[in-house]
């Protein structure tokens, strides 16, 4: 990985051997992150894949370095260890690619850490109507009627479409955690590092959407093919008893179909689309403008909320 800007509060030290730039993909599940990775990997300069365990590995290592022996590990050593973890995890890809994309829905909640490690961070967040996210999960679960998906911990969670939705919306589960992580980044101090991309834009206007993603990342344009995609993770999907979860169809096309969700559940889930509601953030969006797409800042839609810290009353 290559840090493009010196992190804040760092002390002078010999640079690590970071050979590739790194960008991040986050957002909501069933919202096109695997499709985006399948498209990006067509570019011979890029490595991209489905969600990796690197975010959890970073958190685990940081926990160990701040535990009982924490006083023995200086902040600068912690930083170097974590940078070394990135470099080691992508050692093979660094040898063959100039740019690495790491995908994990938890990166939004770790954005301040990424900013300290790499300075300037670019994160593409794929989003989708939460009702459509849950509908997509429900279709996959119903398709595999002879499997007991590991997305759910027990039979009460698996019982009905309502219990399945409630389970996935729990704070530490598939959809609930992703929503919380995205919201933290969306309203946080590093929000300008984010580009929110709606799944429907990528599916219906893939060439324009990718061009804007390249623009946001500062990468040279590349001509993609939208009819010869190849991506699947049958081993991983079989391991969680949810076959087809990460299968990407060969062609990028927007396809409409009736939802399988009851109307009351669909309406309740759609109220969770916080990024479509007025509110201040410095995040950037891919949005429709006429017949095309543009990047716009959400900062134009509201005013920031200022906290009264009471500092004026201190002596």
Coordinates of C-alpha atoms in Angstrom, one line a residue:
X1 CA 0.0 0.0 0.0
X2 CA 1.2 3.5 -0.5
X3 CA 0.3 6.4 1.8
X4 CA -0.2 9.5 -0.3
X5 CA -0.3 12.0 2.6
X6 CA 1.6 11.9 5.9
X7 CA -0.8 11.0 8.7
X8 CA -1.5 13.6 11.4
X9 CA 0.5 13.4 14.7
X10 CA 3.1 11.1 13.1
X11 CA 6.8 11.3 14.0
X12 CA 9.6 11.1 11.4
X13 CA 10.5 7.5 10.5
X14 CA 11.8 5.5 7.6
X15 CA 8.9 4.8 5.1
X16 CA 7.6 1.3 4.9
X17 CA 7.7 -0.5 1.5
X18 CA 4.2 0.3 0.4
X19 CA 4.1 -0.5 -3.3
X20 CA 0.4 -0.1 -4.2
X21 CA -2.2 2.5 -3.6
X22 CA -5.2 1.3 -1.6
X23 CA -8.9 2.3 -1.9
X24 CA -11.8 1.0 0.1
X25 CA -15.3 -0.3 -0.8
X26 CA -18.0 -0.3 1.9
X27 CA -21.7 0.4 2.3
X28 CA -24.7 -2.0 2.5
X29 CA -24.9 -5.7 1.7
X30 CA -26.7 -6.8 -1.5
X31 CA -26.0 -3.3 -2.9
X32 CA -23.5 -4.0 -5.7
X33 CA -20.1 -4.1 -3.9
X34 CA -19.3 -7.5 -5.4
X35 CA -20.5 -6.4 -8.8
X36 CA -18.3 -3.3 -8.5
X37 CA -15.3 -5.5 -7.6
X38 CA -16.0 -7.8 -10.6
X39 CA -16.0 -4.7 -12.9
X40 CA -12.9 -3.1 -11.3
X41 CA -10.8 -6.3 -11.6
X42 CA -11.2 -6.1 -15.4
X43 CA -8.6 -3.3 -15.2
X44 CA -5.2 -4.9 -15.2
X45 CA -3.9 -2.3 -12.8
X46 CA -6.5 -3.1 -10.1
X47 CA -7.0 -5.9 -7.6
X48 CA -10.6 -6.1 -6.2
X49 CA -12.6 -8.9 -4.7
X50 CA -15.5 -9.7 -2.3
X51 CA -15.4 -8.7 1.4
X52 CA -12.0 -9.5 3.0
X53 CA -11.3 -10.2 6.7
X54 CA -8.7 -7.4 6.8
X55 CA -10.9 -5.0 8.7
X56 CA -11.5 -7.5 11.5
X57 CA -7.8 -8.5 11.5
X58 CA -6.8 -4.8 12.0
X59 CA -9.3 -4.5 14.9
X60 CA -8.0 -7.7 16.5
X61 CA -4.4 -6.7 16.3
X62 CA -5.2 -3.3 17.7
X63 CA -7.0 -4.9 20.6
X64 CA -3.9 -6.9 21.4
X65 CA -1.6 -3.9 21.2
X66 CA -3.7 -1.8 23.5
X67 CA -4.4 -4.6 26.1
X68 CA -2.3 -5.6 29.2
X69 CA 1.0 -5.0 27.4
X70 CA -0.3 -1.8 25.7
X71 CA 2.2 0.5 27.5
X72 CA 5.1 -1.4 25.8
X73 CA 3.8 -0.6 22.4
X74 CA 4.1 3.0 21.4
X75 CA 1.5 4.6 19.1
X76 CA 4.2 4.8 16.3
X77 CA 4.8 1.0 16.7
X78 CA 1.1 0.4 16.5
X79 CA 0.9 2.4 13.3
X80 CA 3.8 0.5 11.8
X81 CA 2.4 -2.9 12.7
X82 CA -1.0 -2.1 11.2
X83 CA 0.6 -0.8 8.0
X84 CA 2.7 -3.9 7.9
X85 CA -0.4 -6.0 8.2
X86 CA -1.9 -4.3 5.1
X87 CA 1.3 -4.8 3.2
X88 CA 1.6 -8.5 4.2
X89 CA -2.0 -9.3 3.5
X90 CA -1.7 -8.0 0.0
X91 CA 1.9 -9.0 -0.7
X92 CA 0.9 -11.1 -3.7
X93 CA -1.4 -8.5 -5.2
X94 CA 1.3 -5.8 -4.6
X95 CA 3.6 -7.7 -6.9
X96 CA 1.2 -7.7 -9.8
X97 CA -1.1 -4.7 -9.4
X98 CA -0.7 -0.9 -8.9
X99 CA -4.0 -0.4 -7.0
X100 CA -5.7 -2.5 -4.4
X101 CA -9.4 -2.3 -3.4
X102 CA -10.3 -3.8 0.0
X103 CA -14.0 -4.4 0.6
X104 CA -15.6 -4.6 4.0
X105 CA -18.7 -3.1 5.4
X106 CA -16.9 -2.3 8.6
X107 CA -14.5 0.2 7.1
X108 CA -16.9 3.1 7.6
X109 CA -16.6 2.7 11.4
X110 CA -12.8 2.6 11.1
X111 CA -12.5 5.6 8.8
X112 CA -10.6 7.7 11.5
X113 CA -8.1 4.9 11.8
X114 CA -7.6 4.6 8.0
X115 CA -7.1 8.4 7.8
X116 CA -4.3 8.1 10.4
X117 CA -2.7 5.3 8.6
X118 CA -2.9 6.5 5.0
X119 CA -3.7 10.2 5.2
X120 CA -5.9 10.7 2.2
X121 CA -8.5 7.9 2.0
X122 CA -11.0 7.2 -0.8
X123 CA -14.0 5.0 0.0
X124 CA -16.7 4.0 -2.4
X125 CA -19.9 3.1 -0.5
X126 CA -22.5 1.1 -2.4
X127 CA -26.1 1.8 -1.1
X128 CA -29.6 0.6 -2.0
X129 CA -33.1 1.0 -0.6
X130 CA -33.0 -1.1 2.6
X131 CA -36.3 -2.8 1.6
X132 CA -34.6 -3.9 -1.7
X133 CA -31.6 -5.1 0.3
X134 CA -33.8 -7.3 2.5
X135 CA -35.8 -8.4 -0.5
X136 CA -32.6 -9.6 -2.2
X137 CA -31.6 -11.6 0.9
X138 CA -35.0 -13.1 1.1
X139 CA -34.9 -14.2 -2.5
X140 CA -31.6 -16.0 -2.0
X141 CA -32.9 -17.7 1.2
X142 CA -36.1 -18.9 -0.4
X143 CA -34.2 -20.2 -3.4
X144 CA -32.2 -22.5 -1.1
X145 CA -35.1 -24.3 0.6
X146 CA -33.0 -27.3 1.6
X147 CA -30.3 -25.2 3.3
X148 CA -30.4 -23.6 6.8
X149 CA -28.6 -20.3 6.1
X150 CA -25.9 -19.3 8.6
X151 CA -27.1 -15.7 8.3
X152 CA -29.5 -16.7 11.1
X153 CA -28.5 -18.2 14.4
X154 CA -31.5 -20.4 15.2
X155 CA -34.9 -21.5 14.1
X156 CA -36.9 -18.6 15.7
X157 CA -34.8 -16.2 13.6
X158 CA -35.4 -18.2 10.5
X159 CA -39.1 -18.7 11.2
X160 CA -40.7 -16.0 9.0
X161 CA -39.8 -13.1 6.7
X162 CA -40.4 -10.8 9.7
X163 CA -38.1 -12.6 12.1
X164 CA -35.4 -12.9 9.4
X165 CA -35.6 -9.2 8.7
X166 CA -35.5 -8.4 12.5
X167 CA -32.5 -10.7 12.9
X168 CA -30.5 -9.1 10.1
X169 CA -31.3 -5.6 11.4
X170 CA -29.8 -6.3 14.9
X171 CA -26.8 -3.9 15.6
X172 CA -24.2 -6.6 15.3
X173 CA -25.7 -8.4 12.3
X174 CA -25.5 -8.3 8.5
X175 CA -27.7 -5.3 7.7
X176 CA -27.9 -3.5 11.1
X177 CA -24.1 -3.3 11.5
X178 CA -23.6 -2.1 7.9
X179 CA -26.2 0.6 8.4
X180 CA -24.6 1.8 11.6
X181 CA -21.1 1.8 10.1
X182 CA -22.2 3.7 7.0
X183 CA -24.1 6.3 9.1
X184 CA -21.1 6.9 11.3
X185 CA -18.9 7.6 8.3
X186 CA -21.7 9.6 6.6
X187 CA -22.0 12.1 9.4
X188 CA -18.4 11.9 10.6
X189 CA -15.4 14.3 10.2
X190 CA -14.0 12.3 7.3
X191 CA -17.3 12.2 5.3
X192 CA -15.6 14.0 2.3
X193 CA -13.6 10.8 1.8
X194 CA -16.8 8.9 0.8
X195 CA -18.6 8.5 -2.5
X196 CA -22.1 7.1 -2.2
X197 CA -23.2 5.1 -5.2
X198 CA -26.7 3.7 -5.6
X199 CA -26.9 0.2 -6.8
X200 CA -29.6 1.2 -9.4
X201 CA -27.2 3.7 -11.0
X202 CA -24.4 1.1 -11.4
X203 CA -26.9 -1.5 -12.8
X204 CA -28.6 0.9 -15.2
X205 CA -25.8 3.2 -16.2
X206 CA -22.6 1.2 -15.5
X207 CA -20.3 3.1 -17.9
X208 CA -21.2 6.5 -16.5
X209 CA -21.1 5.3 -12.9
X210 CA -17.7 3.8 -13.3
X211 CA -16.4 6.9 -15.0
X212 CA -17.5 9.0 -12.0
X213 CA -16.0 6.5 -9.6
X214 CA -12.7 6.7 -11.5
X215 CA -12.9 10.5 -11.3
X216 CA -13.5 10.5 -7.6
X217 CA -10.6 8.1 -7.0
X218 CA -8.2 10.0 -9.2
X219 CA -7.6 7.0 -11.4
X220 CA -7.0 7.0 -15.2
X221 CA -10.1 6.0 -17.2
X222 CA -10.5 2.4 -18.4
X223 CA -12.9 0.9 -20.9
X224 CA -14.9 -1.8 -19.2
X225 CA -17.0 -4.6 -20.7
X226 CA -20.4 -5.1 -19.2
X227 CA -21.4 -8.4 -20.8
X228 CA -18.5 -10.8 -19.9
X229 CA -18.4 -10.6 -16.1
X230 CA -17.0 -13.5 -14.1
X231 CA -17.2 -13.7 -10.4
X232 CA -18.4 -16.3 -7.9
X233 CA -17.4 -17.5 -4.4
X234 CA -19.1 -20.9 -4.2
X235 CA -16.8 -22.2 -1.4
X236 CA -17.5 -19.2 0.8
X237 CA -21.2 -19.2 0.1
X238 CA -21.5 -23.0 0.7
X239 CA -19.7 -22.5 4.0
X240 CA -22.5 -20.3 5.2
X241 CA -25.2 -22.5 3.6
X242 CA -26.3 -19.7 1.3
X243 CA -25.4 -20.7 -2.2
X244 CA -25.3 -18.0 -4.8
X245 CA -24.9 -15.1 -2.4
X246 CA -21.8 -13.7 -4.2
X247 CA -22.6 -14.9 -7.7
X248 CA -22.3 -12.0 -10.2
X249 CA -24.3 -12.5 -13.4
X250 CA -22.4 -12.2 -16.7
X251 CA -24.2 -9.0 -17.9
X252 CA -24.8 -5.8 -16.0
X253 CA -28.5 -5.0 -16.5
X254 CA -31.2 -3.4 -14.4
X255 CA -34.0 -5.9 -13.9
X256 CA -37.3 -5.1 -12.3
X257 CA -39.4 -7.8 -10.5
X258 CA -42.2 -7.8 -7.9
X259 CA -40.9 -7.7 -4.3
X260 CA -41.4 -10.8 -2.1
X261 CA -41.8 -8.6 1.0
X262 CA -45.2 -7.9 2.6
X263 CA -46.2 -4.2 2.1
X264 CA -46.0 -3.2 5.8
X265 CA -42.4 -4.6 6.1
X266 CA -41.3 -3.0 2.9
X267 CA -42.6 0.4 4.0
X268 CA -41.0 0.1 7.4
X269 CA -37.6 -0.8 5.9
X270 CA -37.6 2.0 3.4
X271 CA -37.7 4.5 6.2
X272 CA -34.2 3.4 7.1
X273 CA -32.7 5.1 3.9
X274 CA -31.2 7.9 5.9
X275 CA -28.8 9.0 3.1
X276 CA -31.9 10.0 1.0
X277 CA -33.3 12.3 3.7
X278 CA -32.3 15.9 4.1
X279 CA -29.4 16.4 6.5
X280 CA -25.9 17.8 6.5
X281 CA -22.9 15.8 5.5
X282 CA -19.8 16.4 3.5
X283 CA -20.2 13.1 1.7
X284 CA -20.4 13.0 -2.1
X285 CA -23.1 11.3 -4.2
X286 CA -23.5 9.9 -7.7
X287 CA -26.8 11.4 -8.7
X288 CA -29.0 11.7 -11.8
X289 CA -28.9 15.0 -13.7
X290 CA -31.1 14.9 -16.7
X291 CA -30.4 11.7 -18.6
X292 CA -27.0 11.3 -17.1
X293 CA -25.1 11.2 -13.8
X294 CA -23.0 13.6 -11.9
X295 CA -21.1 13.8 -8.6
X296 CA -22.7 16.2 -6.1
X297 CA -21.9 17.1 -2.5
X298 CA -24.6 16.4 0.2
X299 CA -23.3 19.6 2.0
X300 CA -25.6 21.6 -0.2
X301 CA -28.7 20.1 1.3
X302 CA -28.4 21.3 4.9
X303 CA -26.4 23.0 7.5
X304 CA -24.0 21.5 10.0
X305 CA -25.0 20.9 13.5
X306 CA -22.7 22.8 15.9
X307 CA -22.2 21.6 19.5
X308 CA -22.1 24.2 22.3
X309 CA -18.9 23.0 24.0
X310 CA -19.0 25.7 26.7
X311 CA -15.4 26.6 26.1
X312 CA -16.1 30.3 26.2
X313 CA -17.0 30.0 29.9
X314 CA -13.6 28.6 30.9
X315 CA -11.2 30.9 32.6

